[in-house]
């Protein structure tokens, strides 16, 4: 375990000590780790809706799905995101394998996807290679509203081509997904250009010179950033830092003609696609691998605090991971944050978990029949529950009501003896007697009428 990474086992042990003391005699009741959460059925309904839009928009634009492992060799992330990035310096869940190799739970998707692109020789495929993923990510962040240690991201990457049209198309796609989910009007798109790696180097040098004799006026965090990555000072929320930043050299004065033209073209294309955006010179993104276009999707009311997504161009990343030069552009959106917005906007996802039939029964014979009817209905493609337990008919009908089933099929002892059942419309409260012969067909017909 390295010093600057999170030790899952250690943390777990420390946090549980108090609780264990008070419950010496009782078996311990376990809870999720801090910053981790169970994804309960309500979350899944939202998640399904988000996945649907992600898949739909991905397919529409020729993307294929990829899933990289939950863990990678630590270098995959430390080398690509940069040692000075917040993610690498303090947010990675890193552990040592039995053989002493450092492994990290993925904190973001792009590095792993690029590793896979190189490992599988995808440069030999027709370019660009367009991949999307929707998966959990892990960061040892301080948990708070919208900030978890395990969270989920939808991610799109276009590898093997540099064209301003790709940048614009992906920003457009991120906006379309938010439109599908009904929250596009709650976000602002912020864009900036970081220029080429060379432009950035020169600019960082200029920032180092500028802050050299002013560093004592910078916040502690920015003083550290001055040493590791002065670009990140532009990101600072500290007011004094911001005043100094306003006087500091501007990145746009260091951009090559090529980078300037590229950025102008991206903006032109965004206008052509009617995507509203704000230019934000302070937007640098936290990771080292970005160049040229970067963008973020901000919460209109909270700005960068609760960003919904972000991404950009990363033309130098493949080489950092031992591959041949491969341009790339990608973005990620946070599922939990999207869900937060959907809830605030009163958007309710449609659930496919609706129960069509509840089968209630009394007696051993009734139970056998109920079992058969329930499973037959399922085989015919409808949702049915029942044939369980030994509760009274009243209690079962309560269960039927709670299950949200449209119809209850009631198999009382007398009905079963007479080869009959009661079919009750749970919405209208009406019921009728039907024959047990071909009962599945009868009830499905009623449902469809
Ligand atoms: P980033 O690459 O850090 O900008 O992350 C992309 C998106 O992932 C963010 O805009 C958030 O929506 C989401 N995200 C990042 N970190 C977290 C976290 N700790 N908890 C929840 N969502 C997160």
Coordinates of C-alpha atoms and ligand atoms in Angstrom, one line a residue:
X1 CA 0.0 0.0 0.0
X2 CA 1.5 3.3 -1.0
X3 CA 1.3 6.4 1.3
X4 CA -1.0 8.5 -0.8
X5 CA -3.6 5.8 -1.6
X6 CA -6.5 4.5 0.2
X7 CA -6.2 1.4 2.2
X8 CA -9.6 -0.3 2.1
X9 CA -8.9 -2.9 4.8
X10 CA -7.3 -0.5 7.2
X11 CA -10.0 2.1 6.9
X12 CA -12.7 -0.5 7.4
X13 CA -11.0 -1.8 10.5
X14 CA -10.6 1.7 12.0
X15 CA -14.1 2.8 11.3
X16 CA -15.7 -0.3 12.8
X17 CA -13.8 -0.4 16.0
X18 CA -16.2 1.8 18.0
X19 CA -19.2 0.0 16.9
X20 CA -17.6 -3.4 17.6
X21 CA -16.9 -2.3 21.2
X22 CA -20.5 -1.5 21.9
X23 CA -21.7 -4.8 20.4
X24 CA -19.3 -7.2 21.9
X25 CA -21.9 -9.9 22.7
X26 CA -24.1 -9.4 19.6
X27 CA -23.0 -10.4 16.1
X28 CA -21.9 -7.3 14.3
X29 CA -24.5 -5.7 11.9
X30 CA -22.6 -4.8 8.7
X31 CA -23.1 -1.7 6.7
X32 CA -21.8 -0.5 3.4
X33 CA -18.4 1.2 3.5
X34 CA -18.4 5.0 3.7
X35 CA -19.1 6.5 0.3
X36 CA -20.4 3.2 -1.1
X37 CA -24.1 2.5 -1.6
X38 CA -26.4 -0.3 -2.5
X39 CA -28.1 0.4 -5.8
X40 CA -31.7 -0.3 -4.7
X41 CA -34.6 -1.0 -7.2
X42 CA -35.5 2.7 -7.4
X43 CA -32.0 3.6 -8.5
X44 CA -32.1 0.7 -11.0
X45 CA -35.2 2.2 -12.7
X46 CA -33.3 5.5 -13.3
X47 CA -30.2 3.7 -14.2
X48 CA -32.0 1.6 -16.8
X49 CA -33.5 4.7 -18.4
X50 CA -30.0 6.3 -18.5
X51 CA -28.5 3.1 -20.0
X52 CA -31.2 3.1 -22.6
X53 CA -30.4 6.6 -23.8
X54 CA -26.6 5.9 -23.7
X55 CA -27.0 2.7 -25.8
X56 CA -29.4 4.4 -28.2
X57 CA -27.2 7.5 -28.8
X58 CA -24.1 5.3 -28.9
X59 CA -25.6 2.9 -31.6
X60 CA -27.0 5.9 -33.6
X61 CA -23.4 7.1 -33.9
X62 CA -21.7 3.8 -34.5
X63 CA -20.2 3.1 -31.1
X64 CA -19.6 -0.4 -29.7
X65 CA -19.6 -1.3 -26.1
X66 CA -16.5 -2.2 -24.2
X67 CA -16.0 -3.2 -20.6
X68 CA -12.5 -3.1 -19.2
X69 CA -11.6 -4.8 -15.9
X70 CA -12.5 -3.1 -12.6
X71 CA -8.8 -3.2 -11.7
X72 CA -5.7 -2.3 -13.7
X73 CA -2.1 -2.2 -12.9
X74 CA -1.6 1.1 -11.1
X75 CA 0.7 2.5 -13.8
X76 CA -2.2 2.6 -16.3
X77 CA -3.8 5.4 -14.3
X78 CA -0.7 7.1 -12.7
X79 CA 1.0 7.4 -16.0
X80 CA -2.0 8.6 -18.0
X81 CA -3.7 10.9 -15.5
X82 CA -0.5 12.4 -14.1
X83 CA 1.1 11.9 -10.7
X84 CA 0.0 15.5 -9.7
X85 CA -3.7 15.0 -10.5
X86 CA -6.0 14.8 -7.6
X87 CA -7.2 11.4 -8.7
X88 CA -3.7 9.9 -8.7
X89 CA -2.3 11.8 -5.7
X90 CA -5.1 11.2 -3.3
X91 CA -8.1 9.4 -4.7
X92 CA -7.0 6.0 -5.9
X93 CA -8.0 2.8 -4.3
X94 CA -4.7 1.0 -4.6
X95 CA -3.7 -2.4 -3.2
X96 CA -0.9 -4.8 -3.5
X97 CA -1.4 -8.2 -5.1
X98 CA 0.0 -11.3 -3.4
X99 CA 2.9 -11.1 -5.8
X100 CA 3.6 -7.5 -4.8
X101 CA 2.1 -5.8 -7.9
X102 CA 0.3 -2.5 -7.3
X103 CA -3.3 -2.6 -8.6
X104 CA -5.9 0.1 -8.6
X105 CA -9.7 0.1 -8.9
X106 CA -10.5 2.1 -11.9
X107 CA -11.1 5.8 -11.1
X108 CA -12.1 6.7 -14.7
X109 CA -12.6 4.9 -18.0
X110 CA -10.4 6.5 -20.6
X111 CA -7.0 5.1 -19.5
X112 CA -8.2 1.5 -19.3
X113 CA -9.9 1.8 -22.7
X114 CA -6.7 3.2 -24.2
X115 CA -4.7 0.3 -22.6
X116 CA -7.2 -2.1 -24.2
X117 CA -7.0 -0.4 -27.6
X118 CA -3.2 -0.8 -27.6
X119 CA -3.2 -4.3 -26.1
X120 CA -5.7 -5.6 -28.7
X121 CA -4.0 -3.9 -31.6
X122 CA -7.1 -1.9 -32.4
X123 CA -5.0 0.5 -34.5
X124 CA -5.2 -2.1 -37.2
X125 CA -9.0 -1.8 -37.3
X126 CA -10.6 0.8 -39.6
X127 CA -10.3 4.1 -37.7
X128 CA -11.8 5.7 -35.8
X129 CA -12.6 3.1 -33.2
X130 CA -15.6 4.3 -31.3
X131 CA -16.2 2.7 -27.9
X132 CA -18.6 3.3 -25.1
X133 CA -18.9 2.0 -21.6
X134 CA -21.2 2.3 -18.6
X135 CA -19.6 1.1 -15.4
X136 CA -18.7 1.7 -11.8
X137 CA -15.6 3.8 -11.0
X138 CA -13.9 4.2 -7.7
X139 CA -12.3 7.3 -6.1
X140 CA -11.3 7.9 -2.5
X141 CA -13.2 11.2 -2.5
X142 CA -14.7 12.8 0.6
X143 CA -18.2 11.6 0.4
X144 CA -20.9 14.3 0.3
X145 CA -24.1 15.0 -1.8
X146 CA -23.4 13.7 -5.3
X147 CA -19.9 12.5 -4.4
X148 CA -19.3 8.8 -3.7
X149 CA -16.4 6.5 -3.5
X150 CA -18.1 4.1 -5.9
X151 CA -20.0 5.9 -8.6
X152 CA -21.0 5.1 -12.2
X153 CA -20.1 6.7 -15.4
X154 CA -21.3 6.5 -19.0
X155 CA -18.3 7.0 -21.2
X156 CA -17.7 7.6 -24.9
X157 CA -14.3 7.5 -26.7
X158 CA -13.4 8.1 -30.3
X159 CA -9.9 6.8 -31.0
X160 CA -7.7 7.1 -34.0
X161 CA -8.8 10.4 -35.6
X162 CA -8.3 14.1 -35.0
X163 CA -11.1 16.2 -36.4
X164 CA -12.9 19.1 -34.8
X165 CA -16.1 17.5 -36.1
X166 CA -15.5 14.6 -33.7
X167 CA -15.2 17.0 -30.7
X168 CA -18.4 18.8 -31.7
X169 CA -20.3 15.5 -32.4
X170 CA -19.4 14.1 -28.9
X171 CA -20.3 17.3 -27.1
X172 CA -23.6 17.3 -29.1
X173 CA -24.1 13.6 -28.1
X174 CA -23.6 14.4 -24.4
X175 CA -26.2 17.1 -24.7
X176 CA -28.6 14.8 -26.6
X177 CA -28.4 12.2 -23.8
X178 CA -29.3 14.9 -21.2
X179 CA -32.1 16.0 -23.5
X180 CA -33.4 12.4 -23.6
X181 CA -33.4 12.3 -19.9
X182 CA -35.2 15.6 -19.6
X183 CA -32.4 17.6 -17.9
X184 CA -30.6 19.5 -20.7
X185 CA -32.2 22.8 -19.5
X186 CA -30.6 22.4 -16.1
X187 CA -27.0 22.3 -17.4
X188 CA -24.5 24.7 -19.0
X189 CA -21.8 23.4 -21.3
X190 CA -18.4 25.0 -20.7
X191 CA -15.6 24.7 -23.2
X192 CA -12.0 25.7 -23.5
X193 CA -8.8 24.8 -25.4
X194 CA -5.6 23.7 -23.7
X195 CA -3.6 23.9 -27.0
X196 CA -1.0 21.2 -27.9
X197 CA 1.3 19.6 -25.3
X198 CA 4.0 22.0 -26.5
X199 CA 1.8 25.1 -26.1
X200 CA 1.0 23.9 -22.6
X201 CA 4.6 23.3 -21.6
X202 CA 5.5 26.9 -22.6
X203 CA 2.5 28.2 -20.8
X204 CA 3.2 26.3 -17.6
X205 CA 6.7 27.7 -17.7
X206 CA 5.3 31.2 -18.0
X207 CA 3.0 30.5 -15.0
X208 CA 5.9 29.3 -12.9
X209 CA 7.8 32.5 -13.7
X210 CA 4.7 34.6 -12.9
X211 CA 4.0 33.0 -9.6
X212 CA 7.7 32.6 -8.6
X213 CA 7.8 35.6 -6.4
X214 CA 4.1 35.6 -5.4
X215 CA 3.8 32.0 -4.2
X216 CA 3.4 33.1 -0.6
X217 CA 0.1 34.8 -1.5
X218 CA -1.3 31.6 -3.0
X219 CA -3.4 29.1 -1.1
X220 CA -1.5 26.1 0.3
X221 CA -3.1 23.9 -2.4
X222 CA -2.0 26.2 -5.2
X223 CA 1.5 26.4 -3.8
X224 CA 1.7 22.7 -4.1
X225 CA 0.2 22.9 -7.6
X226 CA 2.8 25.4 -8.6
X227 CA 5.4 22.7 -8.1
X228 CA 3.6 19.9 -9.7
X229 CA 1.2 21.3 -12.3
X230 CA 0.8 25.1 -12.3
X231 CA -2.1 24.8 -14.8
X232 CA -4.2 23.5 -11.9
X233 CA -3.9 26.9 -10.1
X234 CA -6.4 28.2 -12.7
X235 CA -8.9 25.7 -11.3
X236 CA -8.6 27.1 -7.8
X237 CA -11.7 28.3 -6.0
X238 CA -9.7 30.3 -3.5
X239 CA -10.5 34.1 -3.9
X240 CA -7.0 35.3 -3.5
X241 CA -5.7 32.7 -6.0
X242 CA -8.4 33.9 -8.4
X243 CA -7.2 37.5 -8.1
X244 CA -3.7 36.5 -8.9
X245 CA -4.9 34.2 -11.7
X246 CA -6.7 37.2 -13.3
X247 CA -3.3 38.9 -13.6
X248 CA -1.4 35.8 -14.7
X249 CA -0.4 35.1 -18.4
X250 CA -3.3 33.8 -20.4
X251 CA -3.1 30.4 -22.1
X252 CA -4.7 31.8 -25.3
X253 CA -1.5 33.9 -25.8
X254 CA 0.5 30.7 -26.0
X255 CA -1.7 28.8 -28.4
X256 CA -0.2 27.9 -31.8
X257 CA -2.1 29.0 -34.9
X258 CA -3.0 25.4 -35.5
X259 CA -4.6 25.0 -32.0
X260 CA -6.4 28.4 -32.3
X261 CA -7.9 27.4 -35.7
X262 CA -8.8 24.0 -34.3
X263 CA -10.7 25.6 -31.4
X264 CA -12.5 28.1 -33.7
X265 CA -13.6 25.2 -35.9
X266 CA -15.0 23.3 -32.9
X267 CA -17.0 26.3 -31.9
X268 CA -18.2 26.9 -35.4
X269 CA -19.5 23.3 -35.6
X270 CA -21.2 23.6 -32.2
X271 CA -23.0 26.7 -33.4
X272 CA -24.0 24.8 -36.5
X273 CA -25.4 22.0 -34.3
X274 CA -27.2 24.6 -32.2
X275 CA -25.5 23.5 -29.0
X276 CA -25.4 26.4 -26.5
X277 CA -22.0 26.7 -24.7
X278 CA -19.9 29.1 -22.6
X279 CA -16.2 29.7 -23.2
X280 CA -14.3 29.3 -20.0
X281 CA -10.6 30.1 -20.0
X282 CA -10.2 28.7 -16.5
X283 CA -11.4 25.3 -17.5
X284 CA -8.4 23.0 -17.4
X285 CA -9.8 19.6 -16.3
X286 CA -7.9 17.8 -13.6
X287 CA -6.0 15.3 -15.6
X288 CA -2.7 15.6 -17.5
X289 CA -3.7 13.8 -20.6
X290 CA -5.9 16.5 -22.2
X291 CA -4.9 18.8 -25.0
X292 CA -6.9 21.1 -27.3
X293 CA -10.6 20.9 -26.7
X294 CA -11.8 20.3 -23.1
X295 CA -15.4 20.6 -22.0
X296 CA -17.5 20.2 -18.9
X297 CA -21.3 20.0 -18.3
X298 CA -22.1 22.1 -15.3
X299 CA -25.1 22.3 -13.1
X300 CA -26.7 25.6 -13.9
X301 CA -27.1 26.5 -10.3
X302 CA -23.9 25.0 -8.7
X303 CA -21.4 25.3 -11.5
X304 CA -18.3 23.1 -11.3
X305 CA -19.2 21.9 -7.8
X306 CA -21.6 19.4 -9.0
X307 CA -20.5 18.8 -12.6
X308 CA -22.5 16.2 -14.5
X309 CA -19.8 15.3 -17.0
X310 CA -16.7 16.3 -18.8
X311 CA -14.1 15.3 -21.3
X312 CA -11.8 16.4 -24.0
X313 CA -9.1 15.5 -26.5
X314 CA -6.2 13.4 -25.4
X315 CA -3.9 13.0 -28.4
X316 CA -0.8 12.2 -26.4
X317 CA -2.3 9.5 -24.2
X318 CA -1.5 6.4 -26.3
X319 CA 2.2 7.2 -26.2
X320 CA 2.2 7.6 -22.5
X321 CA 0.9 4.0 -22.3
X322 CA 3.4 2.6 -24.7
X323 CA 1.3 2.8 -27.9
X324 CA 1.9 4.5 -31.2
X325 CA 0.5 8.1 -31.6
X326 CA -3.3 7.8 -31.5
X327 CA -5.5 10.9 -31.3
X328 CA -8.6 10.5 -29.1
X329 CA -11.6 12.4 -27.8
X330 CA -13.9 11.3 -25.0
X331 CA -16.2 12.2 -22.3
X332 CA -17.8 10.8 -19.1
X333 CA -21.0 11.6 -17.4
X334 CA -21.8 10.7 -13.8
X335 CA -24.9 8.5 -13.4
X336 CA -25.6 9.5 -9.7
X337 CA -25.5 13.2 -10.6
X338 CA -27.8 12.7 -13.6
X339 CA -30.2 10.8 -11.3
X340 CA -30.1 13.7 -8.8
X341 CA -31.1 16.1 -11.5
X342 CA -33.8 13.9 -12.8
X343 CA -35.3 13.6 -9.3
X344 CA -35.1 17.3 -8.8
X345 CA -36.8 17.9 -12.1
X346 CA -39.5 15.4 -11.1
X347 CA -38.7 12.9 -13.9
X348 CA -40.0 9.5 -13.1
X349 CA -38.5 6.6 -15.1
X350 CA -40.9 4.0 -16.4
X351 CA -40.4 0.7 -14.6
X352 CA -40.6 -2.6 -16.5
X353 CA -40.9 -4.5 -13.2
X354 CA -44.7 -4.3 -13.3
X355 CA -46.5 -7.4 -12.0
X356 CA -49.4 -8.4 -14.3
X357 CA -50.8 -11.2 -12.2
X358 CA -50.8 -12.2 -8.5
X359 CA -51.9 -15.8 -7.9
X360 CA -53.5 -16.4 -4.5
X361 CA -54.3 -19.8 -3.2
X362 CA -55.6 -21.9 -0.3
X363 CA -54.9 -25.5 0.5
X364 CA -52.3 -28.0 -0.8
X365 CA -54.2 -28.6 -4.1
X366 CA -54.7 -24.9 -4.6
X367 CA -51.0 -24.3 -4.0
X368 CA -50.0 -26.9 -6.6
X369 CA -52.4 -25.3 -9.2
X370 CA -51.2 -21.8 -8.3
X371 CA -47.6 -22.9 -8.8
X372 CA -48.4 -24.3 -12.3
X373 CA -50.4 -21.3 -13.3
X374 CA -47.8 -18.8 -12.1
X375 CA -45.0 -20.5 -14.0
X376 CA -47.1 -21.0 -17.1
X377 CA -48.0 -17.3 -17.2
X378 CA -44.3 -16.5 -17.0
X379 CA -43.5 -18.9 -19.8
X380 CA -46.0 -17.1 -21.9
X381 CA -44.1 -13.8 -21.4
X382 CA -46.1 -12.1 -18.7
X383 CA -45.1 -11.3 -15.1
X384 CA -46.7 -13.2 -12.3
X385 CA -46.0 -13.8 -8.7
X386 CA -47.8 -15.9 -6.1
X387 CA -48.3 -19.5 -5.0
X388 CA -46.2 -18.7 -2.0
X389 CA -46.7 -19.0 1.8
X390 CA -49.6 -20.1 3.8
X391 CA -51.2 -16.8 4.6
X392 CA -55.0 -16.2 4.8
X393 CA -56.8 -15.2 1.6
X394 CA -57.2 -11.7 3.1
X395 CA -53.5 -11.4 3.7
X396 CA -52.7 -12.7 0.2
X397 CA -55.1 -10.1 -1.3
X398 CA -53.3 -7.4 0.6
X399 CA -50.0 -8.7 -0.9
X400 CA -51.6 -8.7 -4.3
X401 CA -52.6 -5.1 -3.8
X402 CA -49.1 -4.1 -2.6
X403 CA -47.5 -5.9 -5.5
X404 CA -49.2 -3.5 -7.9
X405 CA -50.6 -6.5 -9.9
X406 CA -53.4 -5.6 -12.3
X407 CA -55.2 -8.9 -11.8
X408 CA -55.4 -11.4 -8.9
X409 CA -56.2 -15.0 -9.7
X410 CA -57.8 -16.5 -6.6
X411 CA -57.8 -20.3 -6.1
X412 CA -59.9 -21.0 -3.0
X413 CA -60.5 -24.5 -1.8
X414 CA -64.1 -24.6 -3.2
X415 CA -63.0 -23.1 -6.5
X416 CA -60.3 -25.6 -7.0
X417 CA -62.6 -28.5 -6.2
X418 CA -65.0 -27.1 -8.9
X419 CA -62.2 -26.6 -11.4
X420 CA -62.7 -22.9 -11.2
X421 CA -60.9 -19.7 -10.1
X422 CA -61.9 -16.1 -9.3
X423 CA -60.3 -13.5 -11.5
X424 CA -60.3 -10.1 -9.8
X425 CA -59.5 -6.8 -11.5
X426 CA -57.5 -5.1 -8.8
X427 CA -58.0 -1.7 -10.3
X428 CA -61.7 -1.8 -10.7
X429 CA -62.4 -4.1 -7.8
X430 CA -64.6 -6.3 -10.1
X431 CA -64.4 -10.1 -10.2
X432 CA -65.7 -13.0 -12.2
X433 CA -65.5 -16.8 -12.1
X434 CA -63.5 -18.5 -14.8
X435 CA -62.6 -22.1 -15.6
X436 CA -59.2 -23.6 -14.7
X437 CA -59.1 -25.1 -18.2
X438 CA -56.8 -22.9 -20.3
X439 CA -56.9 -20.3 -17.5
X440 CA -53.6 -18.8 -18.6
X441 CA -55.0 -17.9 -22.0
X442 CA -58.2 -16.5 -20.5
X443 CA -56.4 -14.2 -18.0
X444 CA -53.9 -13.0 -20.6
X445 CA -56.8 -12.2 -23.0
X446 CA -58.4 -10.1 -20.2
X447 CA -55.2 -8.3 -19.6
X448 CA -54.8 -7.5 -23.2
X449 CA -58.4 -6.2 -23.6
Ligands
LIG1 P1 -14.3 13.8 -14.1 O1 -13.6 13.1 -15.1 O2 -13.6 13.8 -12.7 O3 -14.7 15.2 -14.5 O4 -15.6 13.0 -13.8 C1 -16.6 12.9 -14.8 C2 -18.0 12.9 -14.1 O5 -18.1 11.8 -13.2 C3 -18.2 14.1 -13.2 O6 -18.7 15.2 -14.0 C4 -19.3 13.6 -12.3 O7 -20.6 13.6 -12.8 C5 -18.8 12.1 -12.1 N1 -18.1 12.0 -10.9 C6 -16.7 12.2 -10.7 N2 -16.4 11.9 -9.4 C7 -17.5 11.5 -8.8 C8 -17.8 11.0 -7.5 N3 -16.9 10.9 -6.5 N4 -19.1 10.7 -7.2 C9 -20.0 10.8 -8.1 N5 -19.8 11.2 -9.3 C10 -18.6 11.5 -9.7

